[in-house]
């Protein structure tokens, strides 16, 4: 009876109800987007780094992996040294360089600029790509291309080193494409290739270099403890755990959270003002009928519950529309932000997690109902006789 | 001797309008017996509505007591007074005060739902009441689809929903034409005949003349003048 009365009251004033629903829907869409933004970037960054299974990174002192072109010069000896540390399960060296690509087909988006990012890896222990088609690298004469590349399995590609100031003369090698892969850290505009690290070292005349190492800790070993021990023993390089990288990233990205918090709060305030105003106006119009209901024996509690159910129905419908609207807006904004230069394509700014969805719903309902509480309570405590005197001719 | 259904004992009630005291009732004493049909007549502002509100427990006197079934209504808190109105008093207003978005049946169901009856029982009783007030063919109509007289009948059916011992009607024919008023009058006579005490505040002398007892109110006092 209460729900029926509440819903019919809303339907009896379609203009006012539509206005309120539209306002609350827009505010709740903004709230959802802000909640998705507040944790989305960090959560997708965390997922990206930890998804490959390597829990530590080793890079040249003062840098993070791929921050700069600096390399670990004596990487082979360093890797052997780290492998001897108790708790280290695997060391995966990576050499990342720009390289010129030529062949029957070119895997670059821009055919006029065939410089691509080449990753030299140890195929037995790598966390940079997942095979999509074909197979993984087994020999130095093989290469993997990005799944978006125009080259495919069986093609032959010519890789030529890019000469830099003071480097040796450019060298070339012909490699056979044995698979296509999803490169986890590549940006939307990158179309990288992967080959055996020894082959890349030889091609680039960098016999013992690596850009960084990915380290796997043994089960039961705390990655932070392991990083601390390694740092104490090898202070000449940067050794950080994924957890630490995520912590640093979170500090850098905290302004996203602050922005999201402020705009999310604004949307809740707007919701409260809108619901409070609409309900106050609607209830004021009904003082006469409410006084009459009280006079015939309807309790204060029933009056308050009916009005709150009315608010709840309004907020539920508006919130539902707002959540759909928020998801669509987030998708649109995500598409714009994913074109940000150098950002891994797997990074997401807006991530919808069940916790955030429930938080948005709970915040919306709580704020909406709280905003209606004062006018509802006032209506239930109206002086009945005085109100009836005023309403009756 | 049977205790009166409602009793006002030397009651006084003063309102303040913009700081000015308005003496709505001055020392009114009145007994209403079971099955009695009583009409209160008098000019606007004479205190008729205020007396109805006090008898029904809608308002409390500043001085004096209002008794119902041996209970002093002034001693009840809001919750108990609301329950008293729900179970023992039926109220009919000049402007009906029906919920416009509910059907006739659903409007009559409101006090039945409040008292805790199940839906099927509510539905059955509200249909019986609407049949009784002659609206068997208008049950699914909303107030906006009914005439003034039909709306007032729905309001009377709602007032009778919990089988009250006292029915209070404030200008029940004030917005109705003569023919429709006659129908409402016949309904009241029939209800009084079945044991319900009825007190009507009215300007309608025809309605007042049909009552078993008529009392005139002037300036907040009952002068006891018999009209008939």
mmCIF file with all atom_site columns, C-alpha atoms in Angstrom, chain A residues 8, chain B residues 98-108 130 135-147 150-151 154:
data_model
loop_
_atom_site.group_PDB
_atom_site.id
_atom_site.type_symbol
_atom_site.label_atom_id
_atom_site.label_alt_id
_atom_site.label_comp_id
_atom_site.label_asym_id
_atom_site.label_entity_id
_atom_site.label_seq_id
_atom_site.pdbx_PDB_ins_code
_atom_site.Cartn_x
_atom_site.Cartn_y
_atom_site.Cartn_z
_atom_site.occupancy
_atom_site.B_iso_or_equiv
_atom_site.pdbx_formal_charge
_atom_site.auth_seq_id
_atom_site.auth_comp_id
_atom_site.auth_asym_id
_atom_site.auth_atom_id
_atom_site.pdbx_PDB_model_num
ATOM 1  C CA . UNK A 1 8   ? 1.439   6.775  -7.873  1.00 0.00 ? 8   UNK A CA 1
ATOM 2  C CA . UNK B 2 98  ? -9.070  11.843 -0.538  1.00 0.00 ? 98  UNK B CA 1
ATOM 3  C CA . UNK B 2 99  ? -5.746  10.799 -2.056  1.00 0.00 ? 99  UNK B CA 1
ATOM 4  C CA . UNK B 2 100 ? -6.201  11.752 -5.726  1.00 0.00 ? 100 UNK B CA 1
ATOM 5  C CA . UNK B 2 101 ? -3.936  9.037  -7.151  1.00 0.00 ? 101 UNK B CA 1
ATOM 6  C CA . UNK B 2 102 ? -5.715  6.174  -5.374  1.00 0.00 ? 102 UNK B CA 1
ATOM 7  C CA . UNK B 2 103 ? -9.007  4.565  -6.415  1.00 0.00 ? 103 UNK B CA 1
ATOM 8  C CA . UNK B 2 104 ? -12.126 4.753  -4.247  1.00 0.00 ? 104 UNK B CA 1
ATOM 9  C CA . UNK B 2 105 ? -11.399 1.266  -2.896  1.00 0.00 ? 105 UNK B CA 1
ATOM 10 C CA . UNK B 2 106 ? -7.794  2.134  -2.110  1.00 0.00 ? 106 UNK B CA 1
ATOM 11 C CA . UNK B 2 107 ? -8.790  5.339  -0.315  1.00 0.00 ? 107 UNK B CA 1
ATOM 12 C CA . UNK B 2 108 ? -11.159 3.372  1.907   1.00 0.00 ? 108 UNK B CA 1
ATOM 13 C CA . UNK B 2 130 ? -18.589 1.361  -0.897  1.00 0.00 ? 130 UNK B CA 1
ATOM 14 C CA . UNK B 2 135 ? -20.813 3.364  -4.892  1.00 0.00 ? 135 UNK B CA 1
ATOM 15 C CA . UNK B 2 136 ? -20.666 -0.301 -5.864  1.00 0.00 ? 136 UNK B CA 1
ATOM 16 C CA . UNK B 2 137 ? -20.156 0.709  -9.501  1.00 0.00 ? 137 UNK B CA 1
ATOM 17 C CA . UNK B 2 138 ? -17.457 3.306  -8.815  1.00 0.00 ? 138 UNK B CA 1
ATOM 18 C CA . UNK B 2 139 ? -14.907 1.279  -6.865  1.00 0.00 ? 139 UNK B CA 1
ATOM 19 C CA . UNK B 2 140 ? -12.045 1.604  -9.341  1.00 0.00 ? 140 UNK B CA 1
ATOM 20 C CA . UNK B 2 141 ? -12.635 5.266  -10.035 1.00 0.00 ? 141 UNK B CA 1
ATOM 21 C CA . UNK B 2 142 ? -10.221 7.860  -8.746  1.00 0.00 ? 142 UNK B CA 1
ATOM 22 C CA . UNK B 2 143 ? -11.527 10.969 -6.932  1.00 0.00 ? 143 UNK B CA 1
ATOM 23 C CA . UNK B 2 144 ? -10.991 13.071 -10.051 1.00 0.00 ? 144 UNK B CA 1
ATOM 24 C CA . UNK B 2 145 ? -13.405 10.805 -11.916 1.00 0.00 ? 145 UNK B CA 1
ATOM 25 C CA . UNK B 2 146 ? -16.181 11.143 -9.303  1.00 0.00 ? 146 UNK B CA 1
ATOM 26 C CA . UNK B 2 147 ? -18.745 13.867 -8.615  1.00 0.00 ? 147 UNK B CA 1
ATOM 27 C CA . UNK B 2 150 ? -19.637 10.542 -4.804  1.00 0.00 ? 150 UNK B CA 1
ATOM 28 C CA . UNK B 2 151 ? -16.360 11.789 -3.354  1.00 0.00 ? 151 UNK B CA 1
ATOM 29 C CA . UNK B 2 154 ? -16.062 7.680  -0.481  1.00 0.00 ? 154 UNK B CA 1
#
